[in-house]
């Protein structure tokens, strides 16, 4: 897919904000990855519609979490999401194994209006939240942290 000028501008803004924060990050063709403790935060600029972009900020809380036997996990996530103003936590199955998947904590920002304060606050809050909850969720539901050093 060809990148629009708005999407390219959002990529440039994200890179500038990372430099201002003095954050170490990895770059792929479509997104950026930042390590925070035992979690990885993916920062993914997206085209919403013509002339509008979104910034998806998603932390990989756990991987290889089984669905079977963890039914309480879905109730816990629904309860958490019903009380959370910004962000959501969810389990997503692997394409090749619908009984195993990842747990993500995710939020979005509007690309055109996002400023440094908003970006840095949300990035830090997402990373901190995921890093704080991964040990508890792992002990309860199994799985692996993204960086299990």
JSON list of C-alpha atoms in Angstrom, two decimals:
[
{"chain": "A", "resi": 1, "resn": "UNK", "atom": "CA", "xyz": [0.00, 0.00, 0.00]},
{"chain": "A", "resi": 2, "resn": "UNK", "atom": "CA", "xyz": [1.31, 3.41, -0.95]},
{"chain": "A", "resi": 3, "resn": "UNK", "atom": "CA", "xyz": [1.89, 5.77, 1.95]},
{"chain": "A", "resi": 4, "resn": "UNK", "atom": "CA", "xyz": [-0.06, 9.01, 1.90]},
{"chain": "A", "resi": 5, "resn": "UNK", "atom": "CA", "xyz": [1.53, 12.33, 2.80]},
{"chain": "A", "resi": 6, "resn": "UNK", "atom": "CA", "xyz": [-0.44, 12.26, 6.09]},
{"chain": "A", "resi": 7, "resn": "UNK", "atom": "CA", "xyz": [0.90, 8.82, 6.99]},
{"chain": "A", "resi": 8, "resn": "UNK", "atom": "CA", "xyz": [4.46, 9.84, 6.11]},
{"chain": "A", "resi": 9, "resn": "UNK", "atom": "CA", "xyz": [4.04, 12.97, 8.26]},
{"chain": "A", "resi": 10, "resn": "UNK", "atom": "CA", "xyz": [2.87, 10.80, 11.17]},
{"chain": "A", "resi": 11, "resn": "UNK", "atom": "CA", "xyz": [5.93, 8.53, 10.79]},
{"chain": "A", "resi": 12, "resn": "UNK", "atom": "CA", "xyz": [8.16, 11.62, 10.86]},
{"chain": "A", "resi": 13, "resn": "UNK", "atom": "CA", "xyz": [6.37, 12.97, 13.94]},
{"chain": "A", "resi": 14, "resn": "UNK", "atom": "CA", "xyz": [6.79, 9.65, 15.79]},
{"chain": "A", "resi": 15, "resn": "UNK", "atom": "CA", "xyz": [10.51, 9.54, 14.97]},
{"chain": "A", "resi": 16, "resn": "UNK", "atom": "CA", "xyz": [10.94, 13.14, 16.17]},
{"chain": "A", "resi": 17, "resn": "UNK", "atom": "CA", "xyz": [9.10, 12.38, 19.42]},
{"chain": "A", "resi": 18, "resn": "UNK", "atom": "CA", "xyz": [11.21, 9.26, 20.04]},
{"chain": "A", "resi": 19, "resn": "UNK", "atom": "CA", "xyz": [14.36, 11.37, 19.62]},
{"chain": "A", "resi": 20, "resn": "UNK", "atom": "CA", "xyz": [12.98, 14.00, 22.02]},
{"chain": "A", "resi": 21, "resn": "UNK", "atom": "CA", "xyz": [12.27, 11.28, 24.58]},
{"chain": "A", "resi": 22, "resn": "UNK", "atom": "CA", "xyz": [15.72, 9.74, 24.00]},
{"chain": "A", "resi": 23, "resn": "UNK", "atom": "CA", "xyz": [14.07, 6.33, 23.59]},
{"chain": "A", "resi": 24, "resn": "UNK", "atom": "CA", "xyz": [15.82, 3.37, 21.99]},
{"chain": "A", "resi": 25, "resn": "UNK", "atom": "CA", "xyz": [13.55, 1.80, 19.37]},
{"chain": "A", "resi": 26, "resn": "UNK", "atom": "CA", "xyz": [13.59, -0.68, 16.51]},
{"chain": "A", "resi": 27, "resn": "UNK", "atom": "CA", "xyz": [12.20, 0.28, 13.11]},
{"chain": "A", "resi": 28, "resn": "UNK", "atom": "CA", "xyz": [10.36, -1.95, 10.67]},
{"chain": "A", "resi": 29, "resn": "UNK", "atom": "CA", "xyz": [8.69, -0.99, 7.42]},
{"chain": "A", "resi": 30, "resn": "UNK", "atom": "CA", "xyz": [5.34, -0.32, 9.12]},
{"chain": "A", "resi": 31, "resn": "UNK", "atom": "CA", "xyz": [5.90, 0.16, 12.86]},
{"chain": "A", "resi": 32, "resn": "UNK", "atom": "CA", "xyz": [8.34, 0.85, 15.70]},
{"chain": "A", "resi": 33, "resn": "UNK", "atom": "CA", "xyz": [9.10, -1.33, 18.73]},
{"chain": "A", "resi": 34, "resn": "UNK", "atom": "CA", "xyz": [10.23, -0.09, 22.14]},
{"chain": "A", "resi": 35, "resn": "UNK", "atom": "CA", "xyz": [11.33, -2.32, 25.01]},
{"chain": "A", "resi": 36, "resn": "UNK", "atom": "CA", "xyz": [10.07, -1.54, 28.47]},
{"chain": "A", "resi": 37, "resn": "UNK", "atom": "CA", "xyz": [11.11, -4.05, 31.11]},
{"chain": "A", "resi": 38, "resn": "UNK", "atom": "CA", "xyz": [9.66, -7.40, 30.09]},
{"chain": "A", "resi": 39, "resn": "UNK", "atom": "CA", "xyz": [7.23, -5.99, 27.52]},
{"chain": "A", "resi": 40, "resn": "UNK", "atom": "CA", "xyz": [7.44, -4.68, 23.98]},
{"chain": "A", "resi": 41, "resn": "UNK", "atom": "CA", "xyz": [5.41, -1.67, 22.89]},
{"chain": "A", "resi": 42, "resn": "UNK", "atom": "CA", "xyz": [4.51, -1.45, 19.22]},
{"chain": "A", "resi": 43, "resn": "UNK", "atom": "CA", "xyz": [3.89, 2.04, 17.82]},
{"chain": "A", "resi": 44, "resn": "UNK", "atom": "CA", "xyz": [2.07, 1.67, 14.53]},
{"chain": "A", "resi": 45, "resn": "UNK", "atom": "CA", "xyz": [1.02, 4.64, 12.36]},
{"chain": "A", "resi": 46, "resn": "UNK", "atom": "CA", "xyz": [-2.15, 3.83, 10.41]},
{"chain": "A", "resi": 47, "resn": "UNK", "atom": "CA", "xyz": [-4.25, 5.46, 7.72]},
{"chain": "A", "resi": 48, "resn": "UNK", "atom": "CA", "xyz": [-7.78, 5.89, 9.11]},
{"chain": "A", "resi": 49, "resn": "UNK", "atom": "CA", "xyz": [-9.36, 7.40, 6.01]},
{"chain": "A", "resi": 50, "resn": "UNK", "atom": "CA", "xyz": [-8.44, 10.04, 3.48]},
{"chain": "A", "resi": 51, "resn": "UNK", "atom": "CA", "xyz": [-6.50, 12.83, 5.21]},
{"chain": "A", "resi": 52, "resn": "UNK", "atom": "CA", "xyz": [-6.80, 11.15, 8.65]},
{"chain": "A", "resi": 53, "resn": "UNK", "atom": "CA", "xyz": [-4.36, 8.96, 10.56]},
{"chain": "A", "resi": 54, "resn": "UNK", "atom": "CA", "xyz": [-4.29, 7.03, 13.81]},
{"chain": "A", "resi": 55, "resn": "UNK", "atom": "CA", "xyz": [-1.40, 5.96, 15.96]},
{"chain": "A", "resi": 56, "resn": "UNK", "atom": "CA", "xyz": [-1.89, 2.48, 17.40]},
{"chain": "A", "resi": 57, "resn": "UNK", "atom": "CA", "xyz": [0.10, 1.94, 20.59]},
{"chain": "A", "resi": 58, "resn": "UNK", "atom": "CA", "xyz": [-0.06, -1.68, 21.67]},
{"chain": "A", "resi": 59, "resn": "UNK", "atom": "CA", "xyz": [1.94, -3.54, 24.30]},
{"chain": "A", "resi": 60, "resn": "UNK", "atom": "CA", "xyz": [2.53, -7.26, 24.01]},
{"chain": "A", "resi": 61, "resn": "UNK", "atom": "CA", "xyz": [1.74, -8.31, 27.58]},
{"chain": "A", "resi": 62, "resn": "UNK", "atom": "CA", "xyz": [2.02, -12.10, 27.12]},
{"chain": "A", "resi": 63, "resn": "UNK", "atom": "CA", "xyz": [2.38, -14.64, 24.34]},
{"chain": "A", "resi": 64, "resn": "UNK", "atom": "CA", "xyz": [1.50, -18.34, 24.14]},
{"chain": "A", "resi": 65, "resn": "UNK", "atom": "CA", "xyz": [-1.53, -18.00, 26.43]},
{"chain": "A", "resi": 66, "resn": "UNK", "atom": "CA", "xyz": [-3.99, -20.89, 26.15]},
{"chain": "A", "resi": 67, "resn": "UNK", "atom": "CA", "xyz": [-7.69, -20.18, 25.73]},
{"chain": "A", "resi": 68, "resn": "UNK", "atom": "CA", "xyz": [-8.86, -23.49, 27.16]},
{"chain": "A", "resi": 69, "resn": "UNK", "atom": "CA", "xyz": [-8.80, -23.48, 30.94]},
{"chain": "A", "resi": 70, "resn": "UNK", "atom": "CA", "xyz": [-8.51, -19.69, 31.07]},
{"chain": "A", "resi": 71, "resn": "UNK", "atom": "CA", "xyz": [-12.16, -18.73, 30.70]},
{"chain": "A", "resi": 72, "resn": "UNK", "atom": "CA", "xyz": [-11.86, -16.46, 33.76]},
{"chain": "A", "resi": 73, "resn": "UNK", "atom": "CA", "xyz": [-9.32, -14.39, 31.81]},
{"chain": "A", "resi": 74, "resn": "UNK", "atom": "CA", "xyz": [-12.04, -13.14, 29.48]},
{"chain": "A", "resi": 75, "resn": "UNK", "atom": "CA", "xyz": [-14.27, -12.15, 32.38]},
{"chain": "A", "resi": 76, "resn": "UNK", "atom": "CA", "xyz": [-11.34, -10.35, 34.02]},
{"chain": "A", "resi": 77, "resn": "UNK", "atom": "CA", "xyz": [-10.51, -8.47, 30.80]},
{"chain": "A", "resi": 78, "resn": "UNK", "atom": "CA", "xyz": [-14.17, -7.48, 30.28]},
{"chain": "A", "resi": 79, "resn": "UNK", "atom": "CA", "xyz": [-14.37, -6.20, 33.85]},
{"chain": "A", "resi": 80, "resn": "UNK", "atom": "CA", "xyz": [-11.12, -4.24, 33.42]},
{"chain": "A", "resi": 81, "resn": "UNK", "atom": "CA", "xyz": [-12.20, -2.79, 30.06]},
{"chain": "A", "resi": 82, "resn": "UNK", "atom": "CA", "xyz": [-15.56, -1.68, 31.45]},
{"chain": "A", "resi": 83, "resn": "UNK", "atom": "CA", "xyz": [-13.72, 0.48, 34.02]},
{"chain": "A", "resi": 84, "resn": "UNK", "atom": "CA", "xyz": [-10.87, 1.74, 31.85]},
{"chain": "A", "resi": 85, "resn": "UNK", "atom": "CA", "xyz": [-11.16, 5.13, 30.18]},
{"chain": "A", "resi": 86, "resn": "UNK", "atom": "CA", "xyz": [-8.19, 4.82, 27.84]},
{"chain": "A", "resi": 87, "resn": "UNK", "atom": "CA", "xyz": [-6.91, 1.53, 26.53]},
{"chain": "A", "resi": 88, "resn": "UNK", "atom": "CA", "xyz": [-8.16, -2.02, 26.44]},
{"chain": "A", "resi": 89, "resn": "UNK", "atom": "CA", "xyz": [-6.75, -5.41, 27.29]},
{"chain": "A", "resi": 90, "resn": "UNK", "atom": "CA", "xyz": [-7.61, -8.43, 25.18]},
{"chain": "A", "resi": 91, "resn": "UNK", "atom": "CA", "xyz": [-6.55, -11.91, 24.10]},
{"chain": "A", "resi": 92, "resn": "UNK", "atom": "CA", "xyz": [-6.09, -12.57, 20.37]},
{"chain": "A", "resi": 93, "resn": "UNK", "atom": "CA", "xyz": [-5.64, -16.09, 18.97]},
{"chain": "A", "resi": 94, "resn": "UNK", "atom": "CA", "xyz": [-2.81, -17.05, 16.67]},
{"chain": "A", "resi": 95, "resn": "UNK", "atom": "CA", "xyz": [-3.88, -17.62, 13.06]},
{"chain": "A", "resi": 96, "resn": "UNK", "atom": "CA", "xyz": [-2.31, -21.09, 13.07]},
{"chain": "A", "resi": 97, "resn": "UNK", "atom": "CA", "xyz": [-3.65, -22.15, 16.51]},
{"chain": "A", "resi": 98, "resn": "UNK", "atom": "CA", "xyz": [-7.00, -20.71, 17.61]},
{"chain": "A", "resi": 99, "resn": "UNK", "atom": "CA", "xyz": [-6.56, -22.09, 21.17]},
{"chain": "A", "resi": 100, "resn": "UNK", "atom": "CA", "xyz": [-3.33, -20.16, 21.82]},
{"chain": "A", "resi": 101, "resn": "UNK", "atom": "CA", "xyz": [-2.68, -16.45, 21.51]},
{"chain": "A", "resi": 102, "resn": "UNK", "atom": "CA", "xyz": [-1.28, -13.16, 22.75]},
{"chain": "A", "resi": 103, "resn": "UNK", "atom": "CA", "xyz": [-2.53, -10.77, 25.41]},
{"chain": "A", "resi": 104, "resn": "UNK", "atom": "CA", "xyz": [-2.33, -7.13, 24.34]},
{"chain": "A", "resi": 105, "resn": "UNK", "atom": "CA", "xyz": [-2.90, -3.78, 26.03]},
{"chain": "A", "resi": 106, "resn": "UNK", "atom": "CA", "xyz": [-3.81, -1.24, 23.36]},
{"chain": "A", "resi": 107, "resn": "UNK", "atom": "CA", "xyz": [-4.84, 2.37, 22.79]},
{"chain": "A", "resi": 108, "resn": "UNK", "atom": "CA", "xyz": [-5.04, 4.83, 19.88]},
{"chain": "A", "resi": 109, "resn": "UNK", "atom": "CA", "xyz": [-4.21, 8.49, 19.31]},
{"chain": "A", "resi": 110, "resn": "UNK", "atom": "CA", "xyz": [-5.37, 10.73, 16.47]},
{"chain": "A", "resi": 111, "resn": "UNK", "atom": "CA", "xyz": [-2.29, 11.40, 14.35]},
{"chain": "A", "resi": 112, "resn": "UNK", "atom": "CA", "xyz": [-2.99, 14.93, 13.16]},
{"chain": "A", "resi": 113, "resn": "UNK", "atom": "CA", "xyz": [-3.73, 16.39, 16.60]},
{"chain": "A", "resi": 114, "resn": "UNK", "atom": "CA", "xyz": [-1.29, 14.34, 18.69]},
{"chain": "A", "resi": 115, "resn": "UNK", "atom": "CA", "xyz": [1.38, 16.42, 20.40]},
{"chain": "A", "resi": 116, "resn": "UNK", "atom": "CA", "xyz": [4.55, 15.43, 22.24]},
{"chain": "A", "resi": 117, "resn": "UNK", "atom": "CA", "xyz": [2.96, 15.54, 25.69]},
{"chain": "A", "resi": 118, "resn": "UNK", "atom": "CA", "xyz": [0.13, 13.25, 24.65]},
{"chain": "A", "resi": 119, "resn": "UNK", "atom": "CA", "xyz": [2.42, 10.84, 22.79]},
{"chain": "A", "resi": 120, "resn": "UNK", "atom": "CA", "xyz": [4.99, 10.55, 25.56]},
{"chain": "A", "resi": 121, "resn": "UNK", "atom": "CA", "xyz": [2.38, 10.23, 28.32]},
{"chain": "A", "resi": 122, "resn": "UNK", "atom": "CA", "xyz": [0.45, 7.50, 26.52]},
{"chain": "A", "resi": 123, "resn": "UNK", "atom": "CA", "xyz": [3.59, 5.61, 25.49]},
{"chain": "A", "resi": 124, "resn": "UNK", "atom": "CA", "xyz": [4.93, 5.60, 29.05]},
{"chain": "A", "resi": 125, "resn": "UNK", "atom": "CA", "xyz": [1.54, 4.71, 30.57]},
{"chain": "A", "resi": 126, "resn": "UNK", "atom": "CA", "xyz": [1.02, 1.84, 28.12]},
{"chain": "A", "resi": 127, "resn": "UNK", "atom": "CA", "xyz": [4.50, 0.44, 28.71]},
{"chain": "A", "resi": 128, "resn": "UNK", "atom": "CA", "xyz": [4.25, 0.80, 32.49]},
{"chain": "A", "resi": 129, "resn": "UNK", "atom": "CA", "xyz": [0.79, -0.78, 32.66]},
{"chain": "A", "resi": 130, "resn": "UNK", "atom": "CA", "xyz": [1.82, -3.78, 30.55]},
{"chain": "A", "resi": 131, "resn": "UNK", "atom": "CA", "xyz": [5.07, -4.27, 32.47]},
{"chain": "A", "resi": 132, "resn": "UNK", "atom": "CA", "xyz": [3.22, -4.12, 35.79]},
{"chain": "A", "resi": 133, "resn": "UNK", "atom": "CA", "xyz": [0.46, -6.61, 34.89]},
{"chain": "A", "resi": 134, "resn": "UNK", "atom": "CA", "xyz": [2.43, -9.22, 32.95]},
{"chain": "A", "resi": 135, "resn": "UNK", "atom": "CA", "xyz": [3.79, -11.08, 36.00]},
{"chain": "A", "resi": 136, "resn": "UNK", "atom": "CA", "xyz": [0.36, -11.35, 37.65]},
{"chain": "A", "resi": 137, "resn": "UNK", "atom": "CA", "xyz": [-1.32, -12.47, 34.42]},
{"chain": "A", "resi": 138, "resn": "UNK", "atom": "CA", "xyz": [1.47, -14.96, 33.70]},
{"chain": "A", "resi": 139, "resn": "UNK", "atom": "CA", "xyz": [1.14, -16.54, 37.15]},
{"chain": "A", "resi": 140, "resn": "UNK", "atom": "CA", "xyz": [-2.64, -16.79, 36.75]},
{"chain": "A", "resi": 141, "resn": "UNK", "atom": "CA", "xyz": [-3.06, -17.74, 33.06]},
{"chain": "A", "resi": 142, "resn": "UNK", "atom": "CA", "xyz": [0.36, -18.94, 31.90]},
{"chain": "A", "resi": 143, "resn": "UNK", "atom": "CA", "xyz": [2.17, -17.81, 28.80]},
{"chain": "A", "resi": 144, "resn": "UNK", "atom": "CA", "xyz": [5.44, -15.95, 28.31]},
{"chain": "A", "resi": 145, "resn": "UNK", "atom": "CA", "xyz": [6.44, -12.35, 28.68]},
{"chain": "A", "resi": 146, "resn": "UNK", "atom": "CA", "xyz": [7.81, -10.76, 25.50]},
{"chain": "A", "resi": 147, "resn": "UNK", "atom": "CA", "xyz": [11.26, -10.40, 27.05]},
{"chain": "A", "resi": 148, "resn": "UNK", "atom": "CA", "xyz": [11.62, -13.26, 29.50]},
{"chain": "A", "resi": 149, "resn": "UNK", "atom": "CA", "xyz": [15.29, -12.66, 30.36]}
]
